[in-house]
Short mmCIF file of C-alpha atoms and ligand atoms in Angstrom, two decimals:
data_model
loop_
_atom_site.label_atom_id
_atom_site.label_comp_id
_atom_site.label_asym_id
_atom_site.label_seq_id
_atom_site.Cartn_x
_atom_site.Cartn_y
_atom_site.Cartn_z
CA MET A 14 -7.85 -14.35 -19.46
CA ASP A 15 -6.29 -17.31 -21.22
CA GLN A 16 -3.24 -18.78 -19.57
CA GLU A 17 -2.32 -20.59 -22.76
CA ASP A 18 -1.56 -17.25 -24.43
CA THR A 19 1.94 -15.89 -24.62
CA ILE A 20 1.89 -12.43 -23.14
CA ILE A 21 4.13 -9.47 -23.83
CA ALA A 22 4.47 -6.03 -22.22
CA PRO A 23 6.94 -3.24 -21.56
CA ALA A 24 8.34 -3.82 -18.06
CA THR A 25 9.77 -0.32 -17.69
CA PRO A 26 7.95 3.01 -18.05
CA ILE A 27 7.64 4.34 -21.57
CA GLY A 28 9.90 7.38 -21.86
CA GLN A 29 13.60 8.11 -22.07
CA SER A 30 15.86 6.03 -19.85
CA GLY A 31 19.08 4.03 -19.90
CA ILE A 32 17.34 0.86 -20.96
CA GLY A 33 13.77 -0.17 -21.67
CA ILE A 34 12.70 -3.75 -21.11
CA VAL A 35 10.12 -5.73 -23.05
CA ARG A 36 9.20 -9.04 -21.52
CA MET A 37 7.38 -12.01 -22.87
CA SER A 38 6.05 -15.03 -21.00
CA GLY A 39 4.45 -18.25 -22.23
CA ARG A 40 4.94 -21.26 -24.43
CA ARG A 41 5.64 -19.33 -27.62
CA SER A 42 8.13 -16.82 -26.14
CA PHE A 43 11.19 -18.52 -27.62
CA SER A 44 9.69 -19.19 -31.06
CA ILE A 45 8.57 -15.55 -31.35
CA ALA A 46 11.93 -14.23 -30.14
CA LYS A 47 13.78 -16.46 -32.61
CA LYS A 48 11.98 -14.74 -35.48
CA ILE A 49 12.99 -11.21 -34.47
CA PHE A 50 16.45 -11.61 -32.89
CA ARG A 51 19.75 -11.70 -34.77
CA SER A 52 22.81 -12.49 -32.69
CA SER A 53 25.63 -9.94 -33.14
CA ASN A 54 28.48 -12.31 -33.96
CA GLY A 55 26.43 -14.24 -36.46
CA SER A 56 26.64 -17.38 -34.35
CA ARG A 57 23.59 -19.43 -33.62
CA VAL A 58 21.91 -18.78 -30.29
CA ASN A 59 21.64 -21.77 -27.99
CA TRP A 60 17.96 -21.48 -27.06
CA SER A 61 18.07 -24.53 -24.81
CA SER A 62 20.45 -22.88 -22.40
CA THR A 63 18.65 -21.02 -19.59
CA PHE A 64 19.65 -17.73 -17.96
CA ARG A 65 21.83 -16.80 -20.91
CA THR A 66 22.04 -13.25 -22.20
CA HIS A 67 22.88 -12.58 -25.84
CA HIS A 68 23.93 -9.41 -27.59
CA GLY A 69 22.32 -8.69 -30.94
CA TRP A 70 19.66 -6.88 -32.92
CA ILE A 71 15.91 -6.84 -33.18
CA VAL A 72 15.08 -7.12 -36.87
CA ASP A 73 11.66 -6.93 -38.49
CA PRO A 74 11.36 -10.32 -40.27
CA GLU A 75 9.16 -8.86 -42.99
CA ASN A 76 11.18 -5.87 -44.25
CA LYS A 77 14.51 -6.85 -42.62
CA GLU A 78 14.70 -3.42 -41.00
CA THR A 79 16.81 -3.24 -37.85
CA VAL A 80 14.79 -1.87 -34.94
CA ASP A 81 17.32 -1.69 -32.09
CA GLU A 82 20.49 -3.06 -30.58
CA VAL A 83 19.54 -5.22 -27.61
CA LEU A 84 20.51 -7.71 -24.93
CA LEU A 85 18.17 -10.69 -24.93
CA THR A 86 17.86 -13.04 -21.95
CA ILE A 87 16.44 -16.54 -22.21
CA MET A 88 14.84 -18.02 -19.09
CA HIS A 89 13.45 -21.52 -19.10
CA SER A 90 10.35 -22.67 -17.22
CA PRO A 91 9.93 -23.41 -14.35
CA LYS A 92 12.64 -21.32 -12.67
CA THR A 93 11.30 -17.95 -13.81
CA TYR A 94 9.10 -15.15 -12.45
CA THR A 95 5.95 -16.69 -13.94
CA ARG A 96 7.23 -20.30 -13.98
CA GLU A 97 6.79 -20.13 -17.76
CA ASP A 98 9.35 -19.64 -20.52
CA ILE A 99 10.38 -15.97 -20.43
CA VAL A 100 12.31 -13.77 -22.83
CA GLU A 101 13.47 -10.37 -21.64
CA ILE A 102 14.70 -7.89 -24.20
CA ASN A 103 16.74 -4.92 -23.00
CA CYS A 104 16.31 -2.22 -25.61
CA HIS A 105 17.74 1.28 -25.56
CA GLY A 106 15.45 3.25 -23.29
CA GLY A 107 13.38 5.22 -25.75
CA SER A 108 9.68 4.94 -26.39
CA ILE A 109 10.04 4.13 -30.12
CA PRO A 110 12.44 1.14 -29.92
CA LEU A 111 10.35 -0.23 -27.06
CA ARG A 112 7.09 0.19 -28.93
CA LYS A 113 8.44 -1.29 -32.17
CA THR A 114 9.86 -4.36 -30.41
CA LEU A 115 6.54 -4.79 -28.64
CA GLU A 116 4.63 -4.48 -31.91
CA LEU A 117 6.77 -7.17 -33.55
CA GLY A 118 5.98 -9.54 -30.67
CA LEU A 119 2.28 -8.77 -31.00
CA LYS A 120 2.36 -9.28 -34.77
CA LEU A 121 3.94 -12.69 -34.30
CA GLY A 122 1.22 -13.94 -31.98
CA ALA A 123 1.87 -12.68 -28.46
CA ARG A 124 -0.93 -10.87 -26.64
CA LEU A 125 -0.51 -7.61 -24.72
CA ALA A 126 -0.43 -8.51 -21.02
CA LYS A 127 -3.11 -7.15 -18.71
CA PRO A 128 -2.00 -5.18 -15.63
CA GLY A 129 -0.35 -7.54 -13.15
CA GLU A 130 -0.72 -10.56 -15.44
CA PHE A 131 2.90 -11.70 -15.04
CA THR A 132 2.49 -11.73 -11.26
CA ARG A 133 -0.95 -13.32 -11.59
CA ARG A 134 0.67 -16.16 -13.54
CA ALA A 135 3.34 -16.49 -10.86
CA PHE A 136 0.46 -16.98 -8.42
CA LEU A 137 -1.65 -19.27 -10.63
CA ASN A 138 1.39 -21.40 -11.40
CA GLY A 139 2.09 -21.78 -7.69
CA ARG A 140 5.39 -19.93 -7.39
CA ILE A 141 3.99 -17.50 -4.86
CA ASP A 142 0.71 -17.34 -2.96
CA LEU A 143 -1.76 -14.48 -3.16
CA ALA A 144 -0.44 -12.66 -0.08
CA GLN A 145 3.05 -12.69 -1.59
CA ALA A 146 1.67 -11.48 -4.92
CA GLU A 147 0.05 -8.54 -3.14
CA SER A 148 3.40 -7.79 -1.48
CA VAL A 149 4.93 -7.29 -4.91
CA LEU A 150 2.74 -4.21 -5.23
CA ASP A 151 3.75 -3.04 -1.74
CA VAL A 152 7.41 -3.29 -2.72
CA VAL A 153 6.81 -1.28 -5.89
CA GLN A 154 4.77 1.34 -4.04
CA ALA A 155 6.87 1.55 -0.84
CA LYS A 156 7.26 5.18 0.16
CA THR A 157 9.93 4.83 2.86
CA ASP A 158 12.85 2.51 3.73
CA LYS A 159 10.90 0.98 6.58
CA GLY A 160 7.85 0.50 4.33
CA LEU A 161 10.05 -1.33 1.87
CA MET A 162 11.55 -3.54 4.56
CA ILE A 163 8.17 -4.77 5.72
CA ALA A 164 6.87 -5.18 2.19
CA VAL A 165 9.84 -7.44 1.49
CA ASN A 166 8.91 -9.49 4.57
CA GLY A 167 5.56 -10.13 2.91
CA LEU A 168 7.24 -11.03 -0.36
CA LYS A 169 9.37 -13.57 1.48
CA GLY A 170 6.15 -15.15 2.73
CA LYS A 171 6.31 -14.13 6.41
CA PHE A 172 2.63 -13.14 6.51
CA SER A 173 1.62 -16.27 4.58
CA GLN A 174 3.53 -18.46 7.06
CA LYS A 175 1.50 -17.02 9.92
CA ILE A 176 -1.72 -17.79 8.04
CA TYR A 177 -0.59 -21.34 7.20
CA SER A 178 0.29 -22.09 10.79
CA LEU A 179 -3.08 -20.73 11.99
CA LYS A 180 -4.81 -22.90 9.41
CA GLU A 181 -2.83 -25.94 10.49
CA GLU A 182 -4.00 -25.50 14.07
CA MET A 183 -7.58 -25.16 12.89
CA VAL A 184 -7.34 -28.21 10.65
CA ASP A 185 -6.01 -30.26 13.60
CA LEU A 186 -9.00 -29.22 15.65
CA VAL A 187 -11.44 -30.01 12.84
CA SER A 188 -9.98 -33.49 12.28
CA CYS A 189 -10.24 -34.25 16.00
CA LEU A 190 -13.87 -33.17 16.08
CA GLU A 191 -14.74 -35.00 12.89
CA ALA A 192 -13.23 -38.24 14.19
CA GLU A 193 -15.35 -37.95 17.33
CA ILE A 194 -18.49 -37.29 15.30
CA GLU A 195 -17.86 -40.19 12.96
CA PHE A 196 -16.83 -42.73 15.58
CA PRO A 197 -18.71 -41.64 18.70
CA ASP A 198 -18.33 -44.98 20.47
CA GLU A 199 -14.69 -45.55 19.82
CA GLU A 200 -11.98 -44.54 22.19
CA ILE A 201 -10.25 -41.82 20.31
CA ASP A 202 -7.30 -40.17 21.86
CA SER A 203 -8.76 -36.69 21.53
CA PRO A 204 -8.41 -33.59 23.68
CA SER A 205 -11.16 -32.85 26.16
CA ARG A 206 -13.79 -30.18 25.55
CA THR A 207 -11.89 -27.75 27.81
CA ALA A 208 -8.67 -28.39 25.96
CA LYS A 209 -10.43 -27.73 22.67
CA LYS A 210 -11.83 -24.49 24.00
CA LYS A 211 -8.36 -23.49 25.10
CA GLN A 212 -7.01 -24.29 21.67
CA LEU A 213 -9.74 -22.20 20.05
CA LYS A 214 -8.90 -19.28 22.32
CA ARG A 215 -5.22 -19.57 21.46
CA ILE A 216 -6.05 -19.38 17.76
CA LEU A 217 -8.30 -16.37 18.39
CA THR A 218 -5.53 -14.53 20.25
CA LYS A 219 -3.17 -15.06 17.32
CA LEU A 220 -5.82 -13.86 14.91
CA ASP A 221 -6.37 -10.76 17.05
CA SER A 222 -2.71 -9.85 17.05
CA LEU A 223 -2.64 -10.15 13.25
CA ILE A 224 -5.64 -7.81 12.99
CA GLU A 225 -3.87 -5.32 15.25
CA MET A 226 -0.81 -5.50 13.07
CA GLY A 227 -3.00 -4.39 10.18
CA GLU A 228 -3.42 -0.99 11.82
CA THR A 229 0.34 -0.48 12.17
CA ALA A 230 0.73 -1.59 8.60
CA ARG A 231 -1.75 0.98 7.38
CA ILE A 232 0.55 3.83 8.31
CA TYR A 233 3.46 2.30 6.42
CA ARG A 234 1.38 1.52 3.38
CA GLU A 235 -0.88 4.53 3.07
CA GLY A 236 0.90 6.91 5.38
CA LEU A 237 -0.86 9.36 7.64
CA LYS A 238 -2.50 12.64 6.83
CA ALA A 239 -1.80 16.01 8.38
CA VAL A 240 -3.88 18.98 7.33
CA ILE A 241 -2.82 22.61 7.81
CA ILE A 242 -5.75 24.91 8.51
CA GLY A 243 -6.13 28.50 9.62
CA ARG A 244 -7.30 31.93 8.54
CA PRO A 245 -6.09 33.33 5.22
CA ASN A 246 -2.51 34.62 5.18
CA VAL A 247 -1.33 33.04 8.46
CA GLY A 248 1.42 31.15 6.58
CA LYS A 249 -0.04 27.70 5.82
CA SER A 250 1.46 27.38 2.35
CA SER A 251 4.78 28.70 3.66
CA LEU A 252 4.80 25.85 6.20
CA LEU A 253 4.05 23.26 3.50
CA ASN A 254 6.95 24.58 1.43
CA ALA A 255 9.27 24.65 4.44
CA LEU A 256 8.47 21.04 5.35
CA LEU A 257 8.97 19.92 1.75
CA ASP A 258 12.05 22.10 1.38
CA ARG A 259 10.85 23.41 -1.99
CA GLU A 260 8.49 26.06 -3.28
CA ARG A 261 5.55 23.76 -3.97
CA ALA A 262 2.66 26.12 -3.16
CA ILE A 263 2.26 29.75 -4.17
CA VAL A 264 2.92 32.05 -1.24
CA SER A 265 1.89 35.69 -1.25
CA CYS A 266 0.92 38.48 1.08
CA ILE A 267 -2.53 38.54 -0.52
CA PRO A 268 -5.07 36.72 1.66
CA GLY A 269 -6.84 33.95 -0.26
CA THR A 270 -3.82 32.87 -2.32
CA THR A 271 -4.51 29.16 -1.93
CA ARG A 272 -7.88 28.16 -3.37
CA ASP A 273 -7.61 24.39 -3.74
CA THR A 274 -6.12 21.77 -1.43
CA ILE A 275 -2.51 20.78 -2.16
CA GLU A 276 -1.22 17.36 -1.05
CA GLU A 277 2.42 16.33 -0.80
CA SER A 278 4.20 13.54 1.03
CA ILE A 279 7.22 13.70 3.32
CA ASN A 280 9.13 11.00 5.14
CA MET A 281 8.35 11.37 8.84
CA LYS A 282 10.45 9.09 11.05
CA GLY A 283 10.20 6.27 8.52
CA PHE A 284 6.55 6.52 7.60
CA PRO A 285 4.99 8.62 4.86
CA LEU A 286 3.15 11.72 6.06
CA CYS A 287 0.88 13.38 3.56
CA ILE A 288 0.63 17.10 4.26
CA ILE A 289 -2.41 18.92 2.98
CA ASP A 290 -2.32 22.69 2.54
CA THR A 291 -5.79 24.22 2.41
CA ALA A 292 -7.55 27.43 1.49
CA GLY A 293 -7.72 29.97 4.32
CA LEU A 294 -10.85 29.57 6.43
CA GLY A 295 -12.87 32.74 6.71
CA LYS A 296 -15.74 34.50 5.03
CA ALA A 297 -16.18 33.27 1.47
CA LYS A 298 -16.41 36.09 -1.06
CA ASN A 299 -17.46 33.96 -4.01
CA VAL A 300 -18.20 30.38 -5.10
CA VAL A 301 -14.53 29.52 -5.57
CA ASP A 302 -13.82 30.52 -1.96
CA GLN A 303 -16.83 28.49 -0.88
CA GLU A 304 -15.58 25.39 -2.67
CA GLY A 305 -12.07 25.87 -1.25
CA ILE A 306 -13.47 26.11 2.27
CA LYS A 307 -15.62 23.03 1.68
CA ARG A 308 -12.55 21.10 0.57
CA ALA A 309 -10.55 22.31 3.57
CA HIS A 310 -13.26 21.02 5.89
CA SER A 311 -13.44 17.66 4.22
CA SER A 312 -9.63 17.30 4.43
CA MET A 313 -9.91 18.13 8.10
CA ASP A 314 -12.38 15.29 8.60
CA GLN A 315 -10.06 12.77 7.01
CA ALA A 316 -6.86 13.91 8.70
CA ASP A 317 -5.00 11.95 11.36
CA ILE A 318 -3.70 15.22 12.77
CA ILE A 319 -4.64 18.88 12.33
CA PHE A 320 -2.08 21.69 12.33
CA LEU A 321 -4.17 24.67 13.38
CA MET A 322 -2.19 27.79 12.55
CA VAL A 323 -2.51 31.33 13.86
CA ASP A 324 -0.48 34.42 13.06
CA GLY A 325 1.61 35.51 16.07
CA SER A 326 2.15 38.99 14.67
CA LEU A 327 -1.58 39.78 14.79
CA PRO A 328 -4.19 39.77 17.56
CA LEU A 329 -6.47 36.73 17.81
CA THR A 330 -9.64 37.10 15.74
CA GLU A 331 -13.12 35.65 16.02
CA GLU A 332 -12.31 33.36 13.12
CA ASP A 333 -9.30 31.95 15.00
CA GLU A 334 -11.50 31.28 18.03
CA LEU A 335 -14.15 29.64 15.88
CA LEU A 336 -11.50 27.26 14.56
CA PHE A 337 -10.34 26.51 18.13
CA GLN A 338 -13.92 25.45 18.86
CA LYS A 339 -14.44 23.49 15.65
CA THR A 340 -11.35 21.36 16.16
CA ARG A 341 -11.88 20.75 19.86
CA GLY A 342 -11.50 17.07 20.76
CA LYS A 343 -9.65 16.30 17.53
CA ASN A 344 -6.03 15.27 17.30
CA ARG A 345 -4.57 18.74 16.82
CA LEU A 346 -1.44 20.82 17.25
CA ILE A 347 -1.65 24.59 17.60
CA LEU A 348 0.99 26.46 15.65
CA VAL A 349 1.77 30.10 16.33
CA ASN A 350 3.53 31.23 13.15
CA LYS A 351 5.63 34.30 12.29
CA ILE A 352 7.45 34.44 15.61
CA ASP A 353 10.25 36.29 13.84
CA LEU A 354 8.01 39.38 13.76
CA SER A 355 6.98 41.48 16.74
CA GLN A 356 4.21 39.63 18.56
CA ARG A 357 0.66 40.80 19.17
CA ILE A 358 -1.18 37.55 19.77
CA ASP A 359 -2.74 37.00 23.20
CA ARG A 360 -0.94 33.84 24.36
CA GLN A 361 -2.61 33.90 27.77
CA LYS A 362 -6.03 33.79 26.15
CA MET A 363 -4.97 30.89 23.95
CA LYS A 364 -3.80 28.96 27.01
CA THR A 365 -7.11 29.62 28.73
CA LEU A 366 -9.12 28.58 25.69
CA MET A 367 -7.04 25.46 25.07
CA PRO A 368 -5.44 24.40 28.36
CA GLN A 369 -4.73 20.82 27.24
CA ASP A 370 -3.21 21.57 23.86
CA VAL A 371 0.37 21.56 22.73
CA ILE A 372 1.24 24.97 21.27
CA ILE A 373 4.36 25.27 19.13
CA GLU A 374 5.89 28.58 18.15
CA ILE A 375 7.33 28.54 14.64
CA SER A 376 8.53 30.67 11.81
CA ALA A 377 7.70 29.00 8.52
CA THR A 378 9.86 31.35 6.48
CA ARG A 379 12.92 31.05 8.74
CA GLY A 380 12.43 27.38 9.54
CA THR A 381 12.38 27.98 13.30
CA ASN A 382 11.21 25.00 15.40
CA LEU A 383 10.26 22.83 12.43
CA GLU A 384 12.24 19.89 13.86
CA LYS A 385 10.31 20.22 17.10
CA LEU A 386 7.08 20.27 15.09
CA LYS A 387 8.06 17.02 13.38
CA GLU A 388 8.97 15.36 16.66
CA VAL A 389 5.76 16.33 18.42
CA THR A 390 3.74 15.30 15.37
CA SER A 391 5.19 11.82 15.21
CA GLU A 392 4.69 11.40 18.96
CA LEU A 393 1.07 12.51 18.72
CA ILE A 394 0.26 10.34 15.74
CA LEU A 395 2.08 7.26 16.84
CA LYS A 396 1.05 7.33 20.48
CA GLU A 397 -1.75 4.83 20.02
CA ILE A 398 -0.01 2.70 17.48
CA VAL A 399 2.46 0.23 18.92
CA LEU A 400 5.24 -0.17 16.43
CA SER A 401 6.56 -3.66 16.62
CA PRO A 402 10.35 -3.49 16.69
CA SER A 403 10.75 -6.94 15.16
CA SER A 404 9.43 -7.71 11.73
CA PRO A 405 6.02 -6.11 11.32
CA LEU A 406 3.79 -7.21 8.47
CA LEU A 407 1.83 -5.21 5.98
CA ILE A 408 -1.81 -6.23 6.05
CA ASN A 409 -4.10 -4.53 3.56
CA VAL A 410 -7.77 -3.68 3.93
CA ARG A 411 -8.90 -6.77 2.04
CA GLN A 412 -6.75 -9.04 4.15
CA LYS A 413 -7.87 -7.34 7.34
CA ASN A 414 -11.53 -7.82 6.42
CA VAL A 415 -10.90 -11.50 5.75
CA LEU A 416 -9.18 -11.83 9.15
CA GLU A 417 -12.21 -10.17 10.78
CA GLN A 418 -14.49 -12.65 9.02
CA ALA A 419 -12.41 -15.59 10.21
CA LYS A 420 -12.53 -14.14 13.71
CA LYS A 421 -16.33 -14.02 13.61
CA SER A 422 -16.49 -17.68 12.61
CA LEU A 423 -14.11 -18.64 15.40
CA LEU A 424 -16.09 -16.64 17.96
CA ARG A 425 -19.20 -18.54 16.86
CA ALA A 426 -17.30 -21.80 17.24
CA LEU A 427 -16.25 -20.77 20.75
CA GLU A 428 -19.84 -19.94 21.61
CA ALA A 429 -20.95 -23.33 20.27
CA SER A 430 -18.38 -25.13 22.38
CA ARG A 431 -19.52 -23.26 25.49
CA GLU A 432 -23.19 -24.04 25.19
CA GLY A 433 -22.75 -27.71 24.44
CA ILE A 434 -24.22 -27.31 20.97
CA PRO A 435 -23.59 -30.38 18.73
CA GLU A 436 -20.01 -30.60 17.59
CA GLU A 437 -21.14 -30.60 13.95
CA MET A 438 -21.93 -26.89 14.34
CA LEU A 439 -18.50 -26.21 15.74
CA VAL A 440 -16.93 -27.97 12.78
CA LEU A 441 -19.02 -25.90 10.38
CA ASP A 442 -17.88 -22.64 11.96
CA LEU A 443 -14.26 -23.72 11.94
CA LYS A 444 -14.47 -24.72 8.28
CA GLU A 445 -15.98 -21.35 7.46
CA GLY A 446 -13.05 -19.70 9.23
CA LEU A 447 -10.60 -21.86 7.30
CA ASN A 448 -12.30 -20.86 4.09
CA SER A 449 -11.89 -17.18 4.97
CA LEU A 450 -8.18 -17.59 5.69
CA GLY A 451 -7.81 -19.34 2.34
CA GLU A 452 -8.84 -16.08 0.71
CA ILE A 453 -5.66 -14.45 2.01
CA THR A 454 -3.29 -17.01 0.58
CA GLY A 455 -5.43 -17.50 -2.51
CA GLU A 456 -6.74 -21.07 -2.22
CA THR A 457 -10.35 -19.95 -2.00
CA THR A 458 -10.26 -16.56 -3.71
CA GLY A 459 -12.82 -15.94 -6.47
CA GLU A 460 -11.91 -14.70 -9.96
CA ASP A 461 -13.61 -11.34 -9.38
CA ILE A 462 -11.45 -10.64 -6.34
CA LEU A 463 -8.32 -11.71 -8.23
CA ASP A 464 -9.30 -9.35 -11.06
CA ARG A 465 -9.65 -6.51 -8.60
CA ILE A 466 -6.32 -7.21 -6.91
CA PHE A 467 -4.26 -7.49 -10.08
CA SER A 468 -5.89 -4.55 -11.81
CA ASN A 469 -3.97 -2.35 -9.34
CA PHE A 470 -0.65 -3.50 -10.79
CA CYS A 471 1.06 -1.89 -13.73
CA ILE A 472 1.28 -3.50 -17.14
CA GLY A 473 4.43 -5.58 -17.34
CA LYS A 474 4.48 -6.45 -13.61
N1 LIG B 509 7.77 37.13 8.65
C1 LIG B 509 7.16 36.01 8.32
N2 LIG B 509 6.31 35.98 7.29
C2 LIG B 509 5.70 34.82 6.99
C3 LIG B 509 5.92 33.64 7.72
N3 LIG B 509 5.15 32.66 7.19
C4 LIG B 509 4.50 33.22 6.15
N4 LIG B 509 4.82 34.52 6.03
C5 LIG B 509 4.32 35.46 5.03
O1 LIG B 509 2.92 35.57 5.16
C6 LIG B 509 2.30 35.75 3.89
C7 LIG B 509 1.26 34.69 3.67
O2 LIG B 509 1.87 33.43 3.57
P1 LIG B 509 1.16 32.17 2.93
O3 LIG B 509 2.02 31.00 3.20
O4 LIG B 509 0.79 32.44 1.53
O5 LIG B 509 -0.15 32.11 3.81
P2 LIG B 509 -1.42 31.16 3.69
O6 LIG B 509 -1.89 30.87 5.04
O7 LIG B 509 -1.09 30.00 2.82
O8 LIG B 509 -2.45 32.09 2.96
P3 LIG B 509 -3.75 31.72 2.09
O9 LIG B 509 -3.34 30.74 1.07
O10 LIG B 509 -4.15 33.01 1.53
O11 LIG B 509 -4.75 31.18 3.05
C8 LIG B 509 3.43 35.71 2.87
O12 LIG B 509 3.81 37.00 2.57
C9 LIG B 509 4.54 35.00 3.62
O13 LIG B 509 5.83 35.34 3.16
C10 LIG B 509 6.82 33.69 8.83
O14 LIG B 509 7.09 32.72 9.52
N5 LIG B 509 7.41 34.91 9.08
MG1 LIG B 510 -1.89 29.36 1.07
#
């Protein structure tokens, strides 16, 4: 990926919209734009003036054909998204004007940007660090208001600051130790062994709290999963539709209506909850049923919470009881559905079989007790996750793994300091830890990892 190239890409989705933006970054952005842009009032454009927007036309320099009416913005390096010269062209939002403008740029020497290449340049040119670059994706993909708020914290560099301050403390410790190793006979004003151990422990505690934060972050980033299971026809799809407030899944009085799993997301108290409707669990009549049941089971294994549904208007069956057994010990909520009909289910037996469980009576079609269901769900799911009221940070899996690695190195260092092992070893462990932390902010991140991170972005970001 050559940084010398001038890159171009659509920055808005291809389709019909108010405007569609093509953006170009790199040394040749202005010279390419000059060849295809005609200012509307015939006056000459002042290309040396930054953050200026001009009204005019994109014209094919070869056949003089006008492609679109546009607004063109000139942005001079280094105060731009990539720190390079940038031209942004606001076309009318249709796929053809956007594509034709893009093609003209390509013909004149720009290269189509790879996914995330604009942000990668912002990182490589030092405008943002890697953790901030990853936050850009979190902002784009935020599913709730709260998720957005904490993604923006990352973008502002709040997570990076924590890493830098941890690194600073570690560097201090390393320089102290190195001075002692190099000048063993000199009187160096350095902290005692106990003080160093204390310092190490302090750093470890901070690292631990960051790792913990990663778990909280997971629910804001990826959301949590709830799976609805139960016998055929108990009303699972009706509940999915009621929670979504739209007719997403087919509902019918014929048992076995849902064959495949259906996943949809709702906003549950600020975090995204993915609800999975599944095929009814019972005797499979054919291979399709079998596959549906297999999928329902695998969804159940991945779920953070199980909604186990029974039909209140019918007596309990063996299949219901089998499901009570299968889900024992899992994070589950028992739902008795169809309470608007006359009731035949044996509630006493359910209580005896599941004395510890919360049982909620609902009517999916009438919407009865759905608010209560949401409240209990969020309590159940969030009970082990302490939501920090101040500014929590999003920490992704990659970053969490790196933090774990750094923790291992620091634990080794602590061990070394305890057993009176030569201080050189301690320094090695600390340096390894520093190296790991550098992978979060990007100082020590390999090309392959960068490729993987930025390939998740869209083209034009
Ligand atoms: N009276 C009443 N009927 C309901 C309620 N919930 C669902 N039903 C009806 O029960 C039937 C089955 O509903 P579905 O939502 O398709 O049931 P399901 O569990 O998804 O069924 P499968 O996909 O076959 O496993 C439909 O006729 C619904 O209208 C309810 O709360 N009250
Ligand atoms: Mg269904």
